[in-house]
Amino acid sequence: FAQARRVLEEDLGPLAEIFSELHDAPVAAASIGQTHEGRLRRNGARVAIKVQRPLVRERFAQDMRYVRFVATCLRQLGIAPQGRWDEMVWELEKALAEELDYRMEAASIARMRKTLRQHKIYAPKVFLRHCSSRVLVMEYVEGVFMSDYIQAASSDPARLQRWLKENNIDPEKVGERLLMSRNQIGRASC
C-alpha cells in the first residue's frame, strides 16, 4: 500500500484533502494495478480507487523492445510474411498505451454509463477530477460475479431464489437488458 499511496499522492496531492477514508487492503489486484476502497471527502461518495503499479510502463516498454526485435527477425527471415509483423507490433503498442492510461478507461466508462442508461443498466460514475493516467476513481458499486450466480443456480437454487427476491432482481429482465445494450453498443461502434 505504501507504493500505491505514493502514486496517489504524486498524481492527486494530499490524500487527506480528497478522501475521508482510504482502505489499505486492496479489494482487487491485477498485473497492472490494484483497486482500493475509499470515500470522497467532498460528497461522501463510496469509491473504488484503481492505482497503477510503479514501473509498469517501464516493464512494458522493455517487453515491447523484445517483441519488436523478434518481429524484426521474423520479417527479415521471411517467416510467415502474412503475419504483417510491423503492423502487429504497432497495434500491440497502441493497445498497451491505451491500457496503461487510466484516463482512456475513465472516458470509456463515462461513455458506457451514458449509453447503458437508456437500457436501465447502471454503470459507475467516474470522478474525473480525481483521475490521472495512473489513477482512476469511480463510484464503488456492489455486484455479483456471473460465475458466482451460475454456481449458486446449480448448487443452491432455493438460496438463489431467496436472494433474487430479497434484492428485487428479475434474471430475465437483466438478461434482456444486457442483450439489448450489447446490440446497441455493437451498432454504435461499427
C-alpha positions as a printed Julia matrix, in Angstrom:
190×3 Matrix{Float64}:
   0.0     0.0     0.0
   2.95    2.33    0.59
   3.71    2.24   -3.15
   0.05    2.79   -4.06
  -0.13    5.7    -1.61
   2.98    7.26   -3.2
   1.41    7.05   -6.69
  -1.85    8.53   -5.38
  -0.07   11.43   -3.69
   2.14   12.13   -6.72
  -0.88   12.28   -9.02
  -3.61   13.71   -6.77
  -1.87   15.61   -3.97
  -2.55   15.3    -0.23
  -4.9    12.35    0.2
  -6.49   13.65    3.4
  -7.91   16.55    1.37
  -9.57   14.16   -1.12
 -10.51   11.04    0.84
 -12.17   10.78    4.25
 -11.49    7.02    4.11
  -8.89    5.02    2.22
  -8.54    1.31    2.91
  -5.05   -0.16    2.89
  -6.03   -3.65    1.74
  -6.89   -3.85   -1.96
 -10.32   -5.17   -2.93
  -8.9    -6.36   -6.27
  -5.46   -6.73   -7.81
  -4.04   -7.48  -11.25
  -0.7    -7.26  -13.01
  -1.09   -3.6   -13.98
  -2.66   -2.23  -10.82
  -4.8    -2.72   -7.77
  -8.05   -1.27   -6.51
  -8.72    0.14   -3.06
 -11.97    1.21   -1.47
 -12.39    4.72   -0.12
 -14.76    7.61    0.46
 -14.58   11.08   -1.05
 -14.37   13.88    1.5
 -16.27   16.37   -0.7
 -19.53   14.42   -1.08
 -19.12   11.25    1.0
 -19.35    9.01   -2.07
 -18.01    5.49   -1.65
 -15.36    5.0    -4.35
 -13.16    2.4    -5.97
  -9.64    3.76   -6.46
  -7.65    1.98   -9.14
  -3.92    2.63   -8.82
  -1.29    1.63  -11.36
   1.69   -0.29  -10.03
   5.03    1.57  -10.09
   7.34    0.83  -13.02
   4.6    -0.91  -15.06
   5.19    1.4   -18.01
   8.93    0.77  -17.91
   8.39   -3.0   -17.83
   6.0    -2.85  -20.77
   8.46   -0.7   -22.72
  11.19   -3.26  -22.08
   8.89   -6.11  -23.13
   7.98   -4.21  -26.31
  11.68   -3.9   -27.22
  11.86   -7.71  -27.18
   8.66   -8.03  -29.21
   9.98   -5.53  -31.8
  13.28   -7.45  -32.0
  11.51  -10.79  -32.57
   9.14   -9.25  -35.11
  12.08   -7.71  -36.99
  13.87  -11.07  -37.06
  10.75  -12.84  -38.32
  10.22  -10.2   -41.02
  13.88  -10.26  -42.15
  13.92  -14.06  -42.25
  10.72  -14.06  -44.28
   8.92  -16.23  -41.73
   5.14  -16.06  -42.09
   5.05  -12.77  -44.01
   1.25  -12.88  -43.85
   1.75  -12.11  -40.13
   2.49   -8.49  -41.09
   4.83   -8.22  -38.14
   5.34   -4.45  -38.17
   1.58   -3.83  -38.15
   1.14   -6.34  -35.32
   3.77   -4.54  -33.23
   2.15   -1.17  -33.95
  -1.3    -2.48  -32.91
   0.13   -4.04  -29.76
   1.93   -0.82  -28.78
  -1.25    1.18  -29.36
  -3.37   -1.23  -27.28
  -0.84   -1.25  -24.43
  -0.61    2.55  -24.42
  -4.39    2.75  -24.07
  -4.42    0.08  -21.34
  -1.76    1.94  -19.37
  -3.58    5.29  -19.46
  -6.44    5.17  -16.97
  -7.85    8.39  -18.46
  -8.8     6.32  -21.52
 -10.61    3.85  -19.26
 -12.35    6.72  -17.47
 -13.59    8.11  -20.79
 -14.82    4.64  -21.85
 -16.7     4.16  -18.58
 -18.31    7.6   -18.93
 -19.45    6.75  -22.48
 -20.69    3.34  -21.36
 -22.61    4.92  -18.47
 -24.39    7.27  -20.88
 -25.17    4.52  -23.41
 -26.38    1.96  -20.87
 -28.6     4.44  -19.0
 -31.2     4.21  -21.77
 -31.34    0.43  -21.2
 -31.78    0.89  -17.45
 -28.38   -0.66  -16.78
 -26.35    1.11  -14.14
 -22.65    1.81  -14.67
 -20.47    3.54  -12.07
 -19.88    7.27  -12.11
 -16.3     8.34  -12.78
 -14.89   11.22  -10.73
 -12.76   12.76  -13.49
 -11.38   15.48  -11.23
  -9.52   12.72   -9.32
  -8.32   10.69  -12.32
  -4.91   10.68  -13.96
  -3.02    8.39  -16.3
  -2.17    6.2   -13.27
  -5.23    6.7   -11.05
  -8.91    6.02  -11.73
 -11.52    7.0    -9.14
 -15.08    5.82   -9.7
 -18.18    5.05   -7.74
 -17.96    1.81   -5.79
 -20.77   -0.48   -6.93
 -21.55   -3.74   -5.15
 -22.1    -6.58   -7.56
 -22.18  -10.31   -8.07
 -19.88  -12.18  -10.42
 -21.77  -14.13  -13.06
 -19.69  -17.19  -12.15
 -20.98  -16.97   -8.55
 -24.54  -16.61   -9.82
 -24.2   -19.67  -12.07
 -22.64  -21.7    -9.26
 -25.46  -20.75   -6.86
 -28.04  -21.64   -9.53
 -26.66  -25.17   -9.73
 -25.59  -25.77   -6.11
 -28.33  -23.99   -4.11
 -31.21  -22.81   -6.31
 -33.52  -22.18   -3.33
 -30.98  -19.82   -1.75
 -30.51  -18.08   -5.1
 -34.26  -17.57   -5.47
 -34.44  -16.04   -1.98
 -31.54  -13.71   -2.84
 -33.2   -12.67   -6.11
 -36.44  -11.91   -4.29
 -34.69  -10.0    -1.45
 -32.85   -7.86   -3.99
 -35.79   -7.44   -6.37
 -33.9    -8.93   -9.31
 -35.6   -10.47  -12.33
 -32.92  -12.51  -14.15
 -34.9   -12.49  -17.42
 -35.1    -8.69  -17.39
 -31.4    -8.4   -16.57
 -30.5   -10.77  -19.42
 -32.78   -8.96  -21.85
 -31.35   -5.56  -20.93
 -27.78   -6.81  -21.26
 -28.54   -8.33  -24.66
 -30.26   -5.19  -25.91
 -27.46   -2.93  -24.63
 -24.82   -5.19  -26.19
 -26.59   -4.96  -29.55
 -26.86   -1.17  -29.2
 -23.2    -0.77  -28.27
 -22.18   -3.1   -31.12
 -24.07   -0.97  -33.67
 -22.62    2.24  -32.25
 -19.03    1.01  -32.57
 -19.33   -0.11  -36.24
